[in-house]
mmCIF file of C-alpha atoms in Angstrom:
data_model
loop_
_atom_site.group_PDB
_atom_site.id
_atom_site.type_symbol
_atom_site.label_atom_id
_atom_site.label_comp_id
_atom_site.label_asym_id
_atom_site.label_seq_id
_atom_site.Cartn_x
_atom_site.Cartn_y
_atom_site.Cartn_z
ATOM 1 C CA UNK X 24 -71.027 -156.790 -81.273
ATOM 2 C CA UNK X 25 -70.540 -160.090 -79.420
ATOM 3 C CA UNK X 26 -69.081 -159.322 -76.017
ATOM 4 C CA UNK X 27 -69.287 -161.928 -73.249
ATOM 5 C CA UNK X 28 -69.718 -165.511 -74.405
ATOM 6 C CA UNK X 29 -69.892 -168.694 -72.347
ATOM 7 C CA UNK X 30 -69.343 -171.998 -74.118
ATOM 8 C CA UNK X 31 -69.161 -175.655 -73.166
ATOM 9 C CA UNK X 32 -67.319 -178.552 -74.783
ATOM 10 C CA UNK X 33 -68.213 -182.088 -73.731
ATOM 11 C CA UNK X 34 -65.410 -184.307 -72.447
ATOM 12 C CA UNK X 35 -65.812 -186.724 -75.366
ATOM 13 C CA UNK X 36 -65.153 -183.831 -77.769
ATOM 14 C CA UNK X 37 -61.765 -183.037 -76.227
ATOM 15 C CA UNK X 38 -58.450 -184.528 -77.428
ATOM 16 C CA UNK X 39 -56.883 -187.362 -75.439
ATOM 17 C CA UNK X 40 -54.924 -186.316 -72.353
ATOM 18 C CA UNK X 41 -56.450 -182.842 -72.573
ATOM 19 C CA UNK X 42 -56.277 -182.356 -68.812
ATOM 20 C CA UNK X 43 -52.482 -182.747 -68.946
ATOM 21 C CA UNK X 44 -52.268 -180.445 -71.971
ATOM 22 C CA UNK X 45 -54.210 -177.664 -70.240
ATOM 23 C CA UNK X 46 -52.113 -178.045 -67.098
ATOM 24 C CA UNK X 47 -48.928 -177.562 -69.105
ATOM 25 C CA UNK X 48 -50.409 -174.769 -71.258
ATOM 26 C CA UNK X 49 -51.543 -172.560 -68.370
ATOM 27 C CA UNK X 50 -48.968 -171.234 -65.921
ATOM 28 C CA UNK X 51 -51.322 -169.826 -63.284
ATOM 29 C CA UNK X 52 -53.973 -172.333 -62.258
ATOM 30 C CA UNK X 53 -55.734 -173.680 -59.214
ATOM 31 C CA UNK X 54 -57.770 -176.729 -58.290
ATOM 32 C CA UNK X 55 -61.067 -177.254 -56.544
ATOM 33 C CA UNK X 56 -61.998 -180.606 -55.001
ATOM 34 C CA UNK X 57 -65.606 -181.173 -53.988
ATOM 35 C CA UNK X 58 -66.967 -183.336 -51.170
ATOM 36 C CA UNK X 59 -66.938 -186.402 -53.443
ATOM 37 C CA UNK X 60 -63.239 -186.039 -54.203
ATOM 38 C CA UNK X 61 -63.763 -184.800 -57.769
ATOM 39 C CA UNK X 62 -61.247 -182.198 -58.871
ATOM 40 C CA UNK X 63 -61.865 -179.276 -61.225
ATOM 41 C CA UNK X 64 -59.044 -177.363 -62.910
ATOM 42 C CA UNK X 65 -59.625 -173.600 -62.828
ATOM 43 C CA UNK X 66 -57.472 -171.179 -64.805
ATOM 44 C CA UNK X 67 -57.328 -168.052 -66.934
ATOM 45 C CA UNK X 68 -56.150 -167.811 -70.520
ATOM 46 C CA UNK X 69 -55.815 -164.278 -71.897
ATOM 47 C CA UNK X 70 -59.045 -162.685 -70.593
ATOM 48 C CA UNK X 71 -61.027 -165.952 -70.499
ATOM 49 C CA UNK X 72 -62.019 -167.865 -67.368
ATOM 50 C CA UNK X 73 -61.704 -171.621 -67.920
ATOM 51 C CA UNK X 74 -62.844 -174.623 -65.885
ATOM 52 C CA UNK X 75 -62.298 -178.283 -66.713
ATOM 53 C CA UNK X 76 -64.022 -181.005 -64.731
ATOM 54 C CA UNK X 77 -66.264 -184.031 -65.079
ATOM 55 C CA UNK X 78 -69.063 -181.969 -66.639
ATOM 56 C CA UNK X 79 -66.860 -180.668 -69.450
ATOM 57 C CA UNK X 80 -64.725 -177.695 -70.474
ATOM 58 C CA UNK X 81 -66.267 -174.265 -69.866
ATOM 59 C CA UNK X 82 -64.872 -171.018 -71.288
ATOM 60 C CA UNK X 83 -66.245 -167.591 -70.335
ATOM 61 C CA UNK X 84 -65.057 -164.133 -71.299
ATOM 62 C CA UNK X 85 -65.306 -161.060 -73.481
ATOM 63 C CA UNK X 86 -64.697 -161.973 -77.099
ATOM 64 C CA UNK X 87 -64.414 -158.308 -78.064
ATOM 65 C CA UNK X 88 -61.678 -157.730 -75.503
ATOM 66 C CA UNK X 89 -59.840 -160.841 -76.712
ATOM 67 C CA UNK X 90 -59.917 -159.521 -80.282
ATOM 68 C CA UNK X 91 -59.439 -155.789 -79.687
ATOM 69 C CA UNK X 92 -57.668 -155.695 -76.336
ATOM 70 C CA UNK X 93 -60.468 -153.548 -74.903
ATOM 71 C CA UNK X 94 -64.263 -153.243 -74.828
ATOM 72 C CA UNK X 95 -64.458 -149.669 -76.100
ATOM 73 C CA UNK X 96 -63.811 -150.534 -79.718
ATOM 74 C CA UNK X 97 -66.268 -152.498 -81.845
ATOM 75 C CA UNK X 98 -65.250 -155.929 -83.152
ATOM 76 C CA UNK X 99 -67.119 -156.942 -86.287
ATOM 77 C CA UNK X 100 -68.245 -160.375 -87.448
ATOM 78 C CA UNK X 101 -65.093 -161.458 -89.322
ATOM 79 C CA UNK X 102 -62.830 -160.282 -86.496
ATOM 80 C CA UNK X 103 -64.893 -162.156 -83.915
ATOM 81 C CA UNK X 104 -65.014 -165.311 -86.038
ATOM 82 C CA UNK X 105 -61.251 -165.292 -86.638
ATOM 83 C CA UNK X 106 -60.633 -164.550 -82.961
ATOM 84 C CA UNK X 107 -62.575 -167.646 -81.920
ATOM 85 C CA UNK X 108 -60.719 -169.761 -84.472
ATOM 86 C CA UNK X 109 -57.434 -168.525 -83.004
ATOM 87 C CA UNK X 110 -58.641 -169.319 -79.471
ATOM 88 C CA UNK X 111 -59.622 -172.821 -80.598
ATOM 89 C CA UNK X 112 -56.190 -173.412 -82.143
ATOM 90 C CA UNK X 113 -54.411 -172.120 -79.030
ATOM 91 C CA UNK X 114 -56.465 -174.388 -76.760
ATOM 92 C CA UNK X 115 -56.495 -177.352 -79.182
ATOM 93 C CA UNK X 116 -60.292 -177.599 -79.332
ATOM 94 C CA UNK X 117 -62.909 -177.641 -82.086
ATOM 95 C CA UNK X 118 -64.473 -174.431 -80.845
ATOM 96 C CA UNK X 119 -67.073 -174.112 -83.621
ATOM 97 C CA UNK X 120 -68.956 -177.138 -82.255
ATOM 98 C CA UNK X 121 -68.951 -175.809 -78.679
ATOM 99 C CA UNK X 122 -72.387 -175.233 -77.122
ATOM 100 C CA UNK X 123 -73.224 -171.609 -76.344
ATOM 101 C CA UNK X 124 -74.635 -171.163 -72.825
ATOM 102 C CA UNK X 125 -74.662 -167.365 -72.660
ATOM 103 C CA UNK X 126 -74.305 -164.594 -75.197
ATOM 104 C CA UNK X 127 -74.091 -160.820 -74.805
ATOM 105 C CA UNK X 128 -74.666 -158.492 -77.758
ATOM 106 C CA UNK X 129 -73.287 -155.033 -77.006
ATOM 107 C CA UNK X 130 -72.362 -151.690 -78.501
ATOM 108 C CA UNK X 131 -70.967 -148.339 -77.377
ATOM 109 C CA UNK X 132 -72.880 -145.242 -78.466
ATOM 110 C CA UNK X 133 -71.351 -141.756 -78.418
ATOM 111 C CA UNK X 134 -74.022 -139.367 -77.132
ATOM 112 C CA UNK X 135 -74.385 -135.598 -77.152
ATOM 113 C CA UNK X 136 -75.537 -135.372 -73.551
ATOM 114 C CA UNK X 137 -74.298 -137.103 -70.377
ATOM 115 C CA UNK X 138 -75.249 -140.789 -70.479
ATOM 116 C CA UNK X 139 -77.503 -140.675 -67.426
ATOM 117 C CA UNK X 140 -79.857 -138.163 -69.085
ATOM 118 C CA UNK X 141 -80.962 -140.821 -71.580
ATOM 119 C CA UNK X 142 -82.193 -143.153 -68.840
ATOM 120 C CA UNK X 143 -85.177 -140.874 -68.241
ATOM 121 C CA UNK X 144 -86.609 -141.542 -71.726
ATOM 122 C CA UNK X 145 -86.431 -145.340 -71.325
ATOM 123 C CA UNK X 146 -89.570 -146.522 -69.597
ATOM 124 C CA UNK X 147 -91.116 -149.987 -69.121
ATOM 125 C CA UNK X 148 -90.235 -153.124 -71.078
ATOM 126 C CA UNK X 149 -92.505 -156.150 -71.391
ATOM 127 C CA UNK X 150 -92.172 -158.876 -68.736
ATOM 128 C CA UNK X 151 -89.084 -157.395 -67.077
ATOM 129 C CA UNK X 152 -88.245 -155.542 -63.882
ATOM 130 C CA UNK X 153 -86.784 -152.053 -64.375
ATOM 131 C CA UNK X 154 -84.015 -150.957 -62.001
ATOM 132 C CA UNK X 155 -82.427 -147.504 -61.957
ATOM 133 C CA UNK X 156 -78.895 -147.308 -60.561
ATOM 134 C CA UNK X 157 -76.512 -144.372 -60.163
ATOM 135 C CA UNK X 158 -74.724 -144.867 -63.480
ATOM 136 C CA UNK X 159 -76.876 -147.586 -65.025
ATOM 137 C CA UNK X 160 -80.343 -148.742 -65.995
ATOM 138 C CA UNK X 161 -81.300 -152.421 -66.202
ATOM 139 C CA UNK X 162 -84.264 -154.519 -67.315
ATOM 140 C CA UNK X 163 -84.212 -158.162 -66.332
ATOM 141 C CA UNK X 164 -86.024 -161.433 -65.829
ATOM 142 C CA UNK X 165 -84.723 -164.981 -65.444
ATOM 143 C CA UNK X 166 -84.095 -165.381 -69.181
ATOM 144 C CA UNK X 167 -82.600 -162.134 -70.384
ATOM 145 C CA UNK X 168 -81.124 -158.864 -69.256
ATOM 146 C CA UNK X 169 -80.838 -155.436 -70.848
ATOM 147 C CA UNK X 170 -78.307 -152.922 -69.561
ATOM 148 C CA UNK X 171 -77.607 -149.272 -70.294
ATOM 149 C CA UNK X 172 -74.681 -147.712 -68.481
ATOM 150 C CA UNK X 173 -71.901 -145.138 -68.554
ATOM 151 C CA UNK X 174 -69.013 -147.068 -70.100
ATOM 152 C CA UNK X 175 -66.306 -144.543 -69.230
ATOM 153 C CA UNK X 176 -67.311 -144.431 -65.561
ATOM 154 C CA UNK X 177 -67.422 -148.239 -65.447
ATOM 155 C CA UNK X 178 -63.870 -148.517 -66.781
ATOM 156 C CA UNK X 179 -62.641 -145.787 -64.441
ATOM 157 C CA UNK X 180 -64.065 -147.683 -61.454
ATOM 158 C CA UNK X 181 -62.678 -151.063 -62.550
ATOM 159 C CA UNK X 182 -59.348 -149.653 -63.819
ATOM 160 C CA UNK X 183 -59.064 -152.781 -65.949
ATOM 161 C CA UNK X 184 -58.454 -151.061 -69.293
ATOM 162 C CA UNK X 185 -56.657 -147.983 -70.537
ATOM 163 C CA UNK X 186 -59.029 -145.298 -71.777
ATOM 164 C CA UNK X 187 -58.062 -143.264 -74.818
ATOM 165 C CA UNK X 188 -57.891 -139.574 -73.853
ATOM 166 C CA UNK X 189 -60.216 -138.662 -76.731
ATOM 167 C CA UNK X 190 -62.888 -141.089 -75.522
ATOM 168 C CA UNK X 191 -62.360 -140.124 -71.886
ATOM 169 C CA UNK X 192 -63.746 -136.671 -72.648
ATOM 170 C CA UNK X 193 -66.814 -138.073 -74.446
ATOM 171 C CA UNK X 194 -70.153 -139.489 -73.330
ATOM 172 C CA UNK X 195 -70.182 -143.225 -74.087
ATOM 173 C CA UNK X 196 -73.450 -145.074 -73.503
ATOM 174 C CA UNK X 197 -73.081 -148.841 -73.376
ATOM 175 C CA UNK X 198 -76.107 -150.905 -74.399
ATOM 176 C CA UNK X 199 -76.021 -154.666 -73.793
ATOM 177 C CA UNK X 200 -78.584 -157.355 -74.515
ATOM 178 C CA UNK X 201 -77.872 -160.638 -72.734
ATOM 179 C CA UNK X 202 -79.247 -164.065 -73.529
ATOM 180 C CA UNK X 203 -78.769 -165.385 -69.989
ATOM 181 C CA UNK X 204 -79.841 -168.997 -70.519
ATOM 182 C CA UNK X 205 -79.341 -171.624 -73.188
ATOM 183 C CA UNK X 206 -83.063 -172.127 -73.743
ATOM 184 C CA UNK X 207 -83.494 -168.384 -74.380
ATOM 185 C CA UNK X 208 -81.149 -168.671 -77.344
ATOM 186 C CA UNK X 209 -82.739 -171.945 -78.423
ATOM 187 C CA UNK X 210 -86.211 -170.418 -78.508
ATOM 188 C CA UNK X 211 -85.054 -167.281 -80.280
ATOM 189 C CA UNK X 212 -83.155 -169.167 -83.001
ATOM 190 C CA UNK X 213 -85.576 -172.148 -83.083
ATOM 191 C CA UNK X 214 -82.602 -174.508 -82.744
ATOM 192 C CA UNK X 215 -82.181 -177.239 -80.119
ATOM 193 C CA UNK X 216 -78.387 -177.130 -79.812
ATOM 194 C CA UNK X 217 -76.937 -173.657 -80.260
ATOM 195 C CA UNK X 218 -73.249 -173.861 -81.132
ATOM 196 C CA UNK X 219 -70.641 -171.239 -81.945
ATOM 197 C CA UNK X 220 -71.154 -172.099 -85.603
ATOM 198 C CA UNK X 221 -74.908 -171.437 -85.171
ATOM 199 C CA UNK X 222 -74.194 -168.005 -83.718
ATOM 200 C CA UNK X 223 -72.253 -166.903 -86.778
ATOM 201 C CA UNK X 224 -74.786 -168.437 -89.166
ATOM 202 C CA UNK X 225 -77.419 -166.270 -87.450
ATOM 203 C CA UNK X 226 -75.231 -163.256 -86.706
ATOM 204 C CA UNK X 227 -77.447 -160.714 -88.481
ATOM 205 C CA UNK X 228 -80.556 -162.011 -86.695
ATOM 206 C CA UNK X 229 -78.826 -161.673 -83.318
ATOM 207 C CA UNK X 230 -77.666 -158.117 -84.028
ATOM 208 C CA UNK X 231 -81.180 -157.230 -85.195
ATOM 209 C CA UNK X 232 -82.540 -158.560 -81.886
ATOM 210 C CA UNK X 233 -80.263 -156.051 -80.141
ATOM 211 C CA UNK X 234 -81.889 -153.246 -82.131
ATOM 212 C CA UNK X 235 -85.437 -154.643 -81.913
ATOM 213 C CA UNK X 236 -85.360 -155.037 -78.134
ATOM 214 C CA UNK X 237 -84.285 -151.424 -77.753
ATOM 215 C CA UNK X 238 -87.135 -150.340 -80.028
ATOM 216 C CA UNK X 239 -89.580 -152.412 -77.930
ATOM 217 C CA UNK X 240 -88.807 -150.442 -74.772
ATOM 218 C CA UNK X 241 -91.531 -147.900 -74.045
ATOM 219 C CA UNK X 242 -90.212 -144.357 -74.389
ATOM 220 C CA UNK X 243 -91.223 -141.285 -72.423
ATOM 221 C CA UNK X 244 -92.148 -138.580 -74.917
ATOM 222 C CA UNK X 245 -92.746 -134.893 -74.259
ATOM 223 C CA UNK X 246 -96.321 -133.553 -73.942
ATOM 224 C CA UNK X 247 -97.074 -130.874 -76.521
ATOM 225 C CA UNK X 248 -98.146 -127.408 -75.477
ATOM 226 C CA UNK X 249 -101.900 -126.898 -75.375
ATOM 227 C CA UNK X 250 -103.405 -126.831 -78.851
ATOM 228 C CA UNK X 251 -107.036 -126.214 -79.777
ATOM 229 C CA UNK X 252 -106.850 -129.328 -81.966
ATOM 230 C CA UNK X 253 -107.525 -131.380 -78.834
ATOM 231 C CA UNK X 254 -111.145 -130.188 -79.032
ATOM 232 C CA UNK X 255 -111.538 -131.660 -82.521
ATOM 233 C CA UNK X 256 -111.804 -135.204 -81.226
ATOM 234 C CA UNK X 257 -113.979 -136.428 -78.375
ATOM 235 C CA UNK X 258 -112.072 -137.124 -75.175
ATOM 236 C CA UNK X 259 -108.728 -135.740 -76.391
ATOM 237 C CA UNK X 260 -108.819 -132.737 -74.055
ATOM 238 C CA UNK X 261 -109.225 -135.025 -71.038
ATOM 239 C CA UNK X 262 -106.315 -137.139 -72.244
ATOM 240 C CA UNK X 263 -104.162 -134.024 -72.379
ATOM 241 C CA UNK X 264 -105.157 -133.237 -68.807
ATOM 242 C CA UNK X 265 -104.127 -136.787 -67.855
ATOM 243 C CA UNK X 266 -100.739 -136.233 -69.502
ATOM 244 C CA UNK X 267 -100.268 -133.014 -67.560
ATOM 245 C CA UNK X 268 -101.092 -134.938 -64.388
ATOM 246 C CA UNK X 269 -98.452 -137.556 -65.234
ATOM 247 C CA UNK X 270 -95.936 -134.771 -65.830
ATOM 248 C CA UNK X 271 -96.818 -133.108 -62.505
ATOM 249 C CA UNK X 272 -96.222 -136.397 -60.653
ATOM 250 C CA UNK X 273 -92.716 -136.721 -62.081
ATOM 251 C CA UNK X 274 -93.286 -138.371 -65.446
ATOM 252 C CA UNK X 275 -94.080 -141.857 -66.675
ATOM 253 C CA UNK X 276 -91.139 -143.556 -64.951
ATOM 254 C CA UNK X 277 -92.191 -142.108 -61.599
ATOM 255 C CA UNK X 278 -95.733 -143.421 -62.158
ATOM 256 C CA UNK X 279 -94.355 -146.876 -62.981
ATOM 257 C CA UNK X 280 -92.270 -146.832 -59.793
ATOM 258 C CA UNK X 281 -95.404 -145.938 -57.819
ATOM 259 C CA UNK X 282 -97.197 -148.903 -59.413
ATOM 260 C CA UNK X 283 -94.328 -151.274 -58.551
ATOM 261 C CA UNK X 284 -94.244 -150.087 -54.932
ATOM 262 C CA UNK X 285 -98.021 -150.515 -54.631
ATOM 263 C CA UNK X 286 -97.772 -153.976 -56.185
ATOM 264 C CA UNK X 287 -95.212 -155.052 -53.571
ATOM 265 C CA UNK X 288 -97.563 -153.810 -50.851
ATOM 266 C CA UNK X 289 -100.354 -155.988 -52.235
ATOM 267 C CA UNK X 290 -102.523 -153.196 -53.632
ATOM 268 C CA UNK X 291 -103.304 -155.170 -56.793
ATOM 269 C CA UNK X 292 -103.842 -158.591 -55.222
ATOM 270 C CA UNK X 293 -107.613 -158.454 -55.716
ATOM 271 C CA UNK X 294 -107.464 -157.229 -59.325
ATOM 272 C CA UNK X 295 -103.990 -158.129 -60.718
ATOM 273 C CA UNK X 296 -105.015 -157.306 -64.301
ATOM 274 C CA UNK X 297 -105.232 -153.659 -63.287
ATOM 275 C CA UNK X 298 -101.462 -153.308 -63.661
ATOM 276 C CA UNK X 299 -101.570 -154.417 -67.284
ATOM 277 C CA UNK X 300 -104.523 -152.137 -67.998
ATOM 278 C CA UNK X 301 -102.908 -149.097 -66.363
ATOM 279 C CA UNK X 302 -99.628 -149.611 -68.231
ATOM 280 C CA UNK X 303 -101.498 -150.037 -71.513
ATOM 281 C CA UNK X 304 -103.313 -146.725 -70.977
ATOM 282 C CA UNK X 305 -100.067 -144.984 -70.058
ATOM 283 C CA UNK X 306 -98.439 -146.396 -73.179
ATOM 284 C CA UNK X 307 -101.348 -145.211 -75.305
ATOM 285 C CA UNK X 308 -101.137 -141.702 -73.872
ATOM 286 C CA UNK X 309 -97.358 -141.417 -74.272
ATOM 287 C CA UNK X 310 -97.511 -142.503 -77.918
ATOM 288 C CA UNK X 311 -100.433 -140.376 -79.077
ATOM 289 C CA UNK X 312 -99.032 -138.113 -81.856
ATOM 290 C CA UNK X 313 -101.726 -135.494 -81.223
ATOM 291 C CA UNK X 314 -100.640 -135.054 -77.605
ATOM 292 C CA UNK X 315 -96.899 -135.763 -77.520
ATOM 293 C CA UNK X 316 -93.757 -135.167 -79.521
ATOM 294 C CA UNK X 317 -90.683 -137.388 -79.644
ATOM 295 C CA UNK X 318 -88.012 -135.970 -77.364
ATOM 296 C CA UNK X 319 -84.647 -134.942 -78.805
ATOM 297 C CA UNK X 320 -82.906 -137.523 -76.595
ATOM 298 C CA UNK X 321 -85.204 -140.291 -77.841
ATOM 299 C CA UNK X 322 -84.714 -139.284 -81.468
ATOM 300 C CA UNK X 323 -80.926 -139.137 -81.122
ATOM 301 C CA UNK X 324 -80.455 -142.421 -79.267
ATOM 302 C CA UNK X 325 -82.888 -144.347 -81.455
ATOM 303 C CA UNK X 326 -81.253 -143.194 -84.692
ATOM 304 C CA UNK X 327 -77.757 -143.988 -83.402
ATOM 305 C CA UNK X 328 -78.665 -147.490 -82.204
ATOM 306 C CA UNK X 329 -80.374 -148.284 -85.502
ATOM 307 C CA UNK X 330 -77.356 -146.994 -87.437
ATOM 308 C CA UNK X 331 -74.957 -148.958 -85.213
ATOM 309 C CA UNK X 332 -76.900 -152.161 -85.827
ATOM 310 C CA UNK X 333 -77.000 -151.520 -89.580
ATOM 311 C CA UNK X 334 -73.230 -151.098 -89.919
ATOM 312 C CA UNK X 335 -72.542 -154.067 -87.632
ATOM 313 C CA UNK X 336 -74.175 -156.420 -90.135
ATOM 314 C CA UNK X 337 -72.508 -155.064 -93.285
#
C-alpha cells in the first residue's frame, strides 16, 4: 500500500566518511554547487532519487516498485518493511530512524467499467479543490492530495514499466492518498517526529485513512423514479423537483463546477457562507434515501476499496 516515500536522515546520523562511501557506491552521479560554493551530491539508486548535502541525506521513490519491480502489484506490510531494511543495509544507514517527509498510500482496483466512468460518481471533498483531467481526477490542498486515474494508460504513456498482457486488457483504477507535508502526518498520527519506524507501528491506521478519505468524498447518487411516497412527507415533492433540476443541468458535479466558476468571478464575495450552505443542501438532497438510490458504480467501487483496505491490513 505504501508507494512513494520521501525520507530524511540528518548528517549526524550518517556513518563517518559517508559522502565518500556514496560516491563509490553509485556509478552514475552528478553534483550541484550553489552560489555559496556548497556542493550537493545527486544520484539514483535502483528507483530512488538521492541527494546528499549540508541539510542531510534525502531519499525519494516508490517503495512498492523497489519491492515488486512495478507499481501494478500490491506490496504488503512485511514486504515493504523488509524492503526498507534491505535498502538501509545497501546504503549503510539506519533507515528506521529516518524522518518521513512525504507518504503516499495507494492501491490498484480492477473495475467492471472503464476507469473514467467512475469519476462521475465522485463529487466534492471537504476543503479541497476538485480537478477533472482526461484520464484522472484529483482533489488537493496544500497539505494532502487525492488522485484517481487510469493506471494502464499512465504506464502506457510513461513506458517505464512492462504491463502484463492480462492486466493490459483490464480496467485498472489507481487510487492514491498523499500526505504531502510532514506536519500533515504529524497531526494525523499525533506524533512530533514521524519516522519510518512510526509508519510501520501505525500501518493499519494509515491504510484505514486511505479507505476513510474515499468514504468521505461526496458521491453522486441516482434520483429515483417518481413515487407517490414523496407526498407522504411535507416538502419531499419539491425536493424531488430540485433533484430533477440538478439532473437536467448535468448533475451534481456540473453544479459544483458552476459554483466554482462563479466563486472565481466574485459572485459570493458579499455572502461567502452561501457556498457552504449550497453544498450542504446539495449533499442532503443527494443522500436522501427516499429520493435517490446508490448507483451501481458507487456500490462497486466502494465495496472494492473497502475490501482492498481490509486485506491490506491482514
